[in-house]
DNA sequence: TGCCACCTTCCATTCAATGGTAGAACGTGT
DNA sequence: ACACGTTCTACCATTGAATGGAAGGTGGCA
């Protein structure tokens, strides 16, 4: 019993505390937090108090802990995706207006698509993508658009480790999906995420022709107007890319 | 020279590193970061490496440091404002459609209004409020709407410490603005933030009639349609409050 | 009232954190 | 091509900040 019996640094612990919140949960009891972070109660208590003093956490009465508003502020002010989102926003609004559909913007994080921005259209179909939410590469058009335009070695590594938990999809099938998407310049998935929706996405390239994001829409399965959607998305994607290059 | 010559804990330092990024800046050199955080270079280097390993920071080649995408993800997934924003979004979209103007949502943080969500209207007037941006209470309609509905003692404390850096506004003037806003049930400021825009905001109350947010619009100064705007905003604010109470 | 679950505080022990120093890797101007 | 300044990375002896068990509160519920 001394400086960390478990052999982890203070930084490790701070990270574990922040990571302890399950997706969508904003508030946790101290005991549960300690539990989830794998910390002794008294250590968790001390850490939470320290972080709260700085506003990274917000500990209310009775030991309830939330992420601090100050942390939210700092992260969103200096977000690594700030430039991307600012460049994309006007074009996403255009798409939303012109095509009258849900629009979303994703980046590749690990082997998943991480959605960084979304404009949803009231009355349109459900859009499963939440901002700051993730979707596996092989079951999201955004994921496929992103992966299909990654360098050869990245794709190889991805396919190498690929494994579908449900066992329905094989690496071979995904390879084909990626090949199609690469060849066509866009990715589409009909009825996969939701049985009555259709997702389509195109890559967004920066000045150096590196694919940095995917721009996509989710439309009702009935309205398959590829001819109208793809050119609009590609035009917008190019516009975003140009802004990023500036 | 030992465990912290400067007498601050590891947590203090982690916070200082995250806070070191100036508003809107997403990337910093290691040396500059160390400087801003007030840390010895070698300490900053070690901390950055540790935080990067966990994805809270993202250190690119050549010592450039950014906030990590993982941190952005965690904070936005479990954001303390998540419930508020989810409740407010549909109503904000309605306002945007019906009134055809910029809409924003703010909470009180310290003695400032912190904007947590915004829908901007292309072609409409400039909207100074950035998401995760701040405005002093006395020069934003959202700030006034929030403060004017705080408990008496909070308002007293605010007015007590009030001081306008430019010296143009006195505490007395602000007291009057707050009184007006409280009496009318909405706050307005014409040509203060921008000479040709007009801001108006109403309080959003939760189930316990505590004012938790302000809902506002920014419109061209020419279009002073109070009769149309205020009821629409108040209706939306009530709708948001009802959702929050659920 | 007594019980239980959870929060908060205390403090002796000890190892993780510290930061000066040295040198490697750039970049830049001559 | 060379020397110089700047910035990044690595090392390691020193030591006080971090640790966590135990004891004491607090509140809710039966």
XYZ file of C-alpha atoms (C1' of nucleotides) in Angstrom:
552
model
C 0.000 0.000 0.000
C 1.687 3.073 -1.226
C 1.921 5.068 -4.355
C -0.410 2.956 -6.461
C -0.596 -0.658 -5.369
C -2.067 -1.501 -8.732
C 0.914 -0.055 -10.555
C -0.844 2.596 -12.602
C -0.031 6.250 -12.837
C -2.253 9.127 -11.849
C -2.812 9.858 -15.508
C -4.052 6.313 -16.053
C -6.552 6.847 -13.298
C -7.761 10.186 -14.530
C -8.398 8.613 -17.907
C -10.209 5.672 -16.381
C -12.466 8.021 -14.441
C -13.424 9.938 -17.570
C -13.883 6.712 -19.509
C -15.987 5.166 -16.767
C -19.185 6.784 -18.010
C -21.092 4.380 -20.258
C -22.339 5.796 -23.545
C -25.126 8.283 -23.069
C -24.902 8.225 -19.288
C -24.241 11.670 -17.891
C -24.314 10.995 -14.187
C -22.821 8.331 -11.926
C -22.734 7.553 -8.203
C -19.290 7.813 -6.644
C -19.299 4.171 -5.574
C -20.288 3.005 -9.027
C -17.699 5.259 -10.623
C -14.993 3.855 -8.349
C -16.150 0.412 -9.267
C -16.166 1.006 -13.009
C -12.816 2.752 -12.931
C -11.358 -0.017 -10.810
C -10.285 2.324 -8.039
C -10.464 2.100 -4.257
C -13.312 4.260 -3.041
C -11.101 6.684 -1.169
C -8.827 7.138 -4.155
C -11.786 7.723 -6.445
C -13.169 10.201 -3.967
C -9.922 12.170 -3.835
C -9.546 12.151 -7.594
C -13.116 13.256 -8.187
C -12.721 16.108 -5.748
C -9.536 17.283 -7.416
C -11.011 17.113 -10.890
C -14.169 18.829 -9.711
C -12.172 21.729 -8.303
C -10.911 22.346 -11.805
C -14.291 21.889 -13.432
C -13.368 18.781 -15.403
C -15.918 16.936 -13.338
C -18.973 18.221 -11.564
C -19.787 16.486 -8.305
C -23.291 17.292 -7.123
C -24.767 16.635 -3.733
C -24.795 13.065 -2.500
C -21.847 11.851 -4.480
C -23.312 12.102 -7.969
C -20.611 12.791 -10.518
C -20.959 14.242 -14.006
C -18.499 15.409 -16.605
C -17.847 19.085 -16.072
C -19.327 21.775 -18.256
C -15.874 23.321 -18.353
C -14.455 20.140 -19.867
C -17.196 20.122 -22.476
C -16.414 23.740 -23.240
C -12.666 23.237 -23.544
C -12.969 20.178 -25.726
C -15.518 21.709 -28.060
C -13.662 24.988 -28.333
C -10.462 23.310 -29.340
C -11.894 20.192 -30.880
C -9.596 18.395 -33.291
C -12.558 18.201 -35.662
C -13.290 21.912 -35.452
C -11.764 22.832 -38.809
C -13.444 19.904 -40.509
C -16.855 20.683 -39.076
C -16.609 24.381 -39.854
C -15.605 23.632 -43.419
C -18.379 21.082 -43.807
C -21.298 22.821 -42.130
C -22.386 25.131 -44.959
C -22.261 22.295 -47.461
C -24.146 19.995 -45.133
C -26.832 22.630 -44.851
C -27.006 22.887 -48.604
C -27.409 19.139 -48.939
C -30.079 19.130 -46.299
C -32.002 21.861 -48.077
C -31.595 20.611 -51.619
C -32.055 16.891 -51.072
C -34.326 17.325 -48.095
C -32.712 14.465 -46.181
C -30.602 13.614 -43.141
C -26.952 14.463 -43.589
C -23.983 13.283 -41.574
C -20.228 13.619 -41.427
C -17.895 10.922 -40.111
C -14.195 10.268 -39.621
C -12.324 7.001 -39.220
C -11.422 6.125 -35.629
C -9.933 2.726 -35.079
C -11.935 0.399 -37.291
C -15.124 2.357 -36.892
C -16.788 5.416 -38.331
C -17.095 8.161 -35.738
C -19.847 10.639 -36.516
C -18.733 14.173 -35.836
C -21.677 16.163 -37.177
C -25.217 15.573 -38.204
C -28.179 17.493 -39.538
C -31.424 15.668 -39.181
C -34.552 16.417 -41.067
C -37.778 16.371 -39.128
C -40.173 13.921 -40.622
C -37.505 12.125 -42.586
C -36.465 8.571 -41.823
C -34.687 7.638 -38.621
C -30.992 8.316 -38.595
C -29.136 5.932 -36.334
C -25.941 7.940 -36.403
C -25.604 10.014 -33.258
C -23.055 12.781 -32.974
C -20.048 11.265 -31.164
C -21.540 7.862 -31.916
C -19.786 5.036 -33.725
C -20.696 2.490 -36.359
C -18.601 -0.429 -37.579
C -17.004 0.197 -40.958
C -18.779 -2.660 -42.702
C -22.304 -1.704 -41.720
C -22.272 2.001 -42.428
C -22.003 3.669 -45.782
C -19.793 6.313 -44.176
C -17.481 3.619 -42.849
C -17.208 1.976 -46.235
C -16.596 5.286 -47.982
C -13.820 6.070 -45.527
C -12.147 2.667 -45.593
C -12.395 2.193 -49.343
C -10.270 5.290 -49.842
C -7.598 4.465 -47.280
C -4.106 3.445 -48.418
C -3.783 -0.173 -49.505
C -1.897 -1.243 -46.353
C -4.525 0.202 -44.019
C -7.272 -1.690 -45.842
C -5.213 -4.870 -45.724
C -4.700 -4.500 -41.991
C -8.393 -3.858 -41.515
C -9.482 -6.900 -43.505
C -6.832 -8.990 -41.742
C -8.363 -8.407 -38.326
C -11.963 -8.272 -39.551
C -14.407 -10.479 -37.752
C -18.144 -10.124 -37.630
C -19.442 -10.895 -34.145
C -22.744 -12.079 -35.585
C -20.879 -14.261 -38.049
C -23.110 -13.172 -40.914
C -20.493 -11.271 -42.872
C -17.142 -12.587 -44.037
C -14.003 -10.608 -44.780
C -14.463 -11.544 -48.416
C -17.846 -9.857 -48.575
C -16.425 -6.717 -47.005
C -13.501 -6.750 -49.435
C -16.013 -6.752 -52.260
C -18.021 -3.911 -50.717
C -14.836 -1.873 -50.386
C -13.787 -2.663 -53.929
C -17.179 -1.557 -55.252
C -17.076 1.622 -53.237
C -13.524 2.419 -54.372
C -14.414 1.826 -57.989
C -17.643 3.795 -57.949
C -16.409 6.645 -55.796
C -19.231 6.277 -53.316
C -20.530 3.677 -50.861
C -24.100 2.575 -50.335
C -25.953 0.220 -48.055
C -29.659 -0.514 -48.436
C -31.677 -1.832 -45.537
C -28.658 -2.864 -43.502
C -28.745 -0.408 -40.634
C -32.515 -0.102 -40.719
C -34.624 -2.267 -42.960
C -36.363 0.653 -44.621
C -33.527 3.128 -44.982
C -30.775 3.566 -47.443
C -27.411 5.064 -46.682
C -25.011 6.566 -49.146
C -21.713 8.308 -48.540
C -18.786 9.793 -50.416
C -15.212 10.477 -49.287
C -14.029 13.978 -48.403
C -10.424 14.579 -49.407
C -8.143 17.286 -48.131
C -5.629 19.233 -50.195
C -3.218 16.300 -50.292
C -5.891 13.922 -51.604
C -5.976 12.115 -48.272
C -9.452 10.932 -47.311
C -10.189 12.658 -44.021
C -13.942 12.249 -43.708
C -17.092 10.854 -45.260
C -20.176 12.844 -46.147
C -23.383 10.864 -46.223
C -27.151 10.919 -46.332
C -29.815 8.578 -45.011
C -32.950 8.382 -47.130
C -36.110 6.266 -47.258
C -35.490 3.014 -49.139
C -38.228 3.931 -51.602
C -36.450 7.016 -52.857
C -33.489 5.560 -54.718
C -32.429 8.564 -56.700
C -28.762 7.731 -57.086
C -28.453 9.968 -60.095
C -29.491 12.949 -58.036
C -27.806 12.108 -54.737
C -24.302 11.082 -55.719
C -23.381 14.125 -57.801
C -24.749 16.432 -55.116
C -22.743 14.687 -52.399
C -19.597 14.603 -54.492
C -19.878 18.268 -55.312
C -20.327 19.122 -51.658
C -17.420 16.854 -50.676
C -15.164 18.641 -53.138
C -16.269 21.959 -51.762
C -15.411 20.852 -48.246
C -12.037 19.565 -49.423
C -11.250 22.884 -51.040
C -12.076 24.734 -47.834
C -9.845 22.396 -45.863
C -6.957 23.014 -48.225
C -7.068 26.777 -47.656
C 13.683 19.222 -6.988
C 11.425 16.316 -6.397
C 7.816 15.468 -6.645
C 6.610 18.763 -7.994
C 8.868 21.653 -7.102
C 6.016 23.988 -7.917
C 3.739 22.312 -5.430
C 0.962 21.239 -7.745
C -0.514 17.811 -8.135
C -0.513 15.695 -11.258
C -4.191 16.445 -11.673
C -3.461 20.174 -11.636
C -0.987 19.636 -14.418
C -3.270 17.515 -16.533
C -5.881 20.225 -16.288
C -3.401 22.931 -17.171
C -2.337 21.000 -20.251
C -5.910 20.685 -21.471
C -6.611 24.299 -20.649
C -3.473 25.485 -22.377
C -5.124 25.573 -25.788
C -6.360 29.080 -26.546
C -9.903 29.358 -27.853
C -10.252 27.978 -31.334
C -6.679 26.703 -31.489
C -6.589 22.979 -32.150
C -2.872 22.372 -32.387
C 0.126 23.459 -30.329
C 3.879 22.872 -30.362
C 5.174 20.939 -27.381
C 7.414 23.803 -26.294
C 4.608 26.299 -26.505
C 2.292 23.969 -24.657
C 4.837 23.526 -21.857
C 5.183 27.272 -21.736
C 1.460 27.978 -21.574
C 0.874 25.263 -19.014
C 3.770 26.526 -16.940
C 5.551 23.193 -16.954
C 9.186 22.230 -17.411
C 9.660 20.899 -20.912
C 10.559 17.401 -19.799
C 7.535 17.177 -17.551
C 5.263 18.408 -20.314
C 6.802 15.901 -22.660
C 6.148 13.006 -20.285
C 2.593 14.105 -19.574
C 1.747 14.568 -23.217
C 3.078 11.121 -24.026
C 1.033 9.540 -21.264
C -2.145 11.332 -22.236
C -1.576 10.521 -25.885
C -1.272 6.828 -25.105
C -4.794 6.999 -23.764
C -6.114 9.083 -26.621
C -6.917 12.159 -24.551
C -4.295 13.979 -26.544
C -3.018 13.315 -30.007
C 0.659 14.050 -30.543
C 1.540 14.144 -34.202
C 4.979 14.122 -35.733
C 7.372 16.847 -34.707
C 5.870 17.538 -31.325
C 2.556 19.005 -32.439
C -0.131 18.305 -29.881
C -3.905 18.295 -30.318
C -6.788 17.275 -28.143
C -7.574 13.649 -28.805
C -10.539 12.541 -30.861
C -11.239 10.007 -28.132
C -11.576 12.800 -25.583
C -13.959 14.656 -27.875
C -15.966 11.476 -28.272
C -16.145 10.703 -24.566
C -17.131 14.219 -23.610
C -19.790 14.539 -26.271
C -21.239 11.109 -25.587
C -21.633 11.813 -21.919
C -21.956 15.546 -22.069
C -23.655 17.136 -19.101
C -25.724 19.128 -21.564
C -26.818 16.067 -23.520
C -30.320 15.865 -22.073
C -30.840 19.593 -22.474
C -29.693 19.622 -26.071
C -31.725 16.587 -27.013
C -34.810 18.085 -25.460
C -34.227 21.425 -27.145
C -33.186 20.384 -30.637
C -36.606 19.703 -32.158
C -37.964 22.979 -30.821
C -34.939 24.867 -32.038
C -35.517 23.434 -35.475
C -39.123 24.532 -35.335
C -38.118 28.055 -34.409
C -35.571 28.139 -37.155
C -38.153 27.039 -39.699
C -41.021 29.187 -38.519
C -39.195 32.397 -37.729
C -36.501 31.857 -40.307
C -33.769 33.114 -38.022
C -30.674 32.090 -36.080
C -31.497 30.191 -32.916
C -29.265 29.493 -29.946
C -29.349 27.805 -26.578
C -27.237 28.887 -23.612
C -26.621 27.979 -19.987
C -25.154 30.034 -17.152
C -21.503 29.265 -16.394
C -19.837 31.519 -13.885
C -21.046 35.007 -14.746
C -21.280 34.289 -18.419
C -23.664 32.700 -20.876
C -22.189 29.539 -22.375
C -23.714 28.626 -25.722
C -24.341 24.906 -25.948
C -26.211 24.672 -29.231
C -26.882 26.793 -32.245
C -28.726 26.629 -35.529
C -27.665 29.257 -37.971
C -29.622 30.366 -40.931
C -27.709 30.898 -44.133
C -28.163 34.395 -45.365
C -29.441 35.669 -42.076
C -27.533 38.145 -39.961
C -24.251 37.260 -38.309
C -24.571 35.340 -35.100
C -21.687 36.007 -32.762
C -22.529 33.119 -30.478
C -20.307 30.131 -31.208
C -21.080 26.709 -29.816
C -18.941 26.362 -26.680
C -18.408 30.105 -26.832
C -19.138 32.556 -24.035
C -20.683 35.984 -23.714
C -20.848 38.188 -20.633
C -24.285 38.201 -19.015
C -24.869 41.908 -19.512
C -24.199 42.027 -23.232
C -26.162 39.012 -24.389
C -29.895 38.578 -24.366
C -29.371 34.938 -23.374
C -27.229 36.026 -20.438
C -29.846 38.497 -19.272
C -32.646 35.976 -19.657
C -30.690 33.481 -17.575
C -29.610 35.875 -14.853
C -32.946 37.628 -14.532
C -34.546 34.334 -13.533
C -31.913 33.256 -11.032
C -32.707 33.277 -7.311
C -32.465 36.682 -5.658
C -29.193 35.897 -3.857
C -27.450 34.788 -7.040
C -28.438 38.011 -8.780
C -27.271 40.027 -5.771
C -23.912 38.273 -5.804
C -23.605 38.870 -9.534
C -24.390 42.560 -9.293
C -22.063 42.849 -6.301
C -19.020 41.743 -8.282
C -20.145 43.319 -11.554
C -17.637 45.508 -13.254
C -17.568 46.511 -16.876
C -13.989 46.477 -18.174
C -14.842 49.172 -20.702
C -16.444 51.248 -17.978
C -19.456 52.041 -20.139
C -22.006 50.111 -18.134
C -22.713 50.434 -14.433
C -24.167 47.814 -12.106
C -27.246 50.031 -11.853
C -27.895 49.825 -15.564
C -27.547 46.066 -15.482
C -29.885 45.847 -12.493
C -32.473 47.710 -14.541
C -31.982 45.412 -17.546
C -32.444 42.388 -15.299
C -35.526 43.884 -13.681
C -37.063 44.584 -17.087
C -36.287 41.085 -18.284
C -37.701 39.508 -15.144
C -40.863 41.560 -15.377
C -41.434 40.973 -19.078
C -40.438 37.336 -19.130
C -37.916 37.851 -21.904
C -34.683 39.735 -22.483
C -33.709 41.793 -25.472
C -30.716 43.753 -26.649
C -30.728 45.835 -29.796
C -27.497 46.723 -31.545
C -25.298 45.870 -28.573
C -23.453 42.817 -29.802
C -23.584 43.939 -33.412
C -24.866 47.331 -34.417
C -27.389 45.939 -36.875
C -28.656 42.906 -35.030
C -31.189 42.357 -32.358
C -31.099 39.587 -29.814
C -33.981 38.254 -27.830
C -34.106 35.345 -25.403
C -36.462 33.643 -22.985
C -35.740 31.387 -19.999
C -36.156 27.625 -20.183
C -37.389 26.155 -16.920
C -37.191 22.556 -15.823
C -39.868 20.667 -13.945
C -38.993 22.413 -10.684
C -39.305 25.864 -12.246
C -35.557 26.357 -12.034
C -34.154 28.289 -14.977
C -31.677 25.933 -16.596
C -31.154 27.514 -19.999
C -32.041 30.375 -22.301
C -33.481 30.046 -25.776
C -32.774 32.939 -28.079
C -32.803 34.279 -31.605
C -30.686 36.828 -33.411
C -32.511 38.826 -36.060
C -31.809 41.851 -38.267
C -32.449 45.065 -36.400
C -35.000 46.080 -39.013
C -37.311 43.178 -38.264
C -38.603 44.032 -34.825
C -41.522 41.688 -34.663
C -41.702 41.267 -30.907
C -45.309 40.201 -31.085
C -44.403 37.282 -33.290
C -41.079 36.303 -31.751
C -41.720 36.273 -28.040
C -44.754 33.987 -28.005
C -43.025 31.562 -30.348
C -39.935 31.448 -28.170
C -41.935 31.105 -24.989
C -43.967 28.273 -26.405
C -40.833 26.461 -27.495
C -39.204 27.077 -24.114
C -42.188 25.545 -22.370
C -42.033 22.574 -24.668
C -38.365 22.052 -23.847
C -39.106 22.375 -20.137
C -41.799 19.748 -20.377
C -39.435 17.335 -22.086
C -36.831 17.936 -19.400
C -39.312 17.151 -16.681
C -40.099 13.719 -18.118
C -34.847 2.552 16.687
C -31.500 -0.160 14.361
C -29.530 -1.453 10.088
C -27.326 -0.874 5.804
C -25.233 1.528 2.062
C -22.801 5.187 0.809
C -19.978 9.284 1.458
C -16.089 11.679 3.708
C -11.841 12.313 6.380
C -7.428 10.969 8.357
C -2.561 9.762 8.208
C 1.750 6.721 8.213
C 4.029 4.490 4.350
C 6.638 4.442 0.090
C 7.312 4.413 -4.822
C 5.803 7.172 -8.800
C 6.630 11.661 -10.327
C 9.971 15.175 -11.018
C 13.169 18.106 -13.770
C 18.071 19.200 -14.556
C 21.193 17.590 -17.759
C 22.783 15.695 -22.103
C 22.340 14.603 -26.616
C 19.666 13.637 -30.899
C 17.028 15.497 -34.735
C 15.571 19.167 -37.363
C 15.602 23.437 -39.929
C 17.887 27.570 -41.554
C 20.952 30.814 -42.971
C 25.737 31.506 -44.597
C 28.543 21.723 -46.883
C 28.947 23.512 -42.315
C 27.803 25.726 -38.086
C 24.260 27.428 -35.205
C 19.868 27.778 -32.927
C 15.728 25.525 -31.780
C 12.921 21.863 -30.510
C 12.244 17.213 -29.245
C 13.522 12.959 -26.651
C 15.836 10.110 -23.100
C 18.030 9.240 -18.626
C 18.039 8.725 -13.645
C 19.026 10.012 -8.616
C 16.059 12.366 -5.379
C 11.987 12.886 -2.457
C 7.398 14.509 -1.148
C 2.892 13.655 -3.302
C -0.114 9.958 -3.861
C -2.045 6.009 -1.750
C -5.798 3.201 0.548
C -7.245 0.883 4.832
C -9.652 2.085 8.717
C -12.715 4.851 11.317
C -16.261 8.162 11.536
C -20.468 10.544 9.338
C -24.804 10.767 7.010
C -29.187 9.560 5.285
C -32.804 6.456 3.963
C -35.703 2.675 4.924
C -38.070 -0.962 7.476
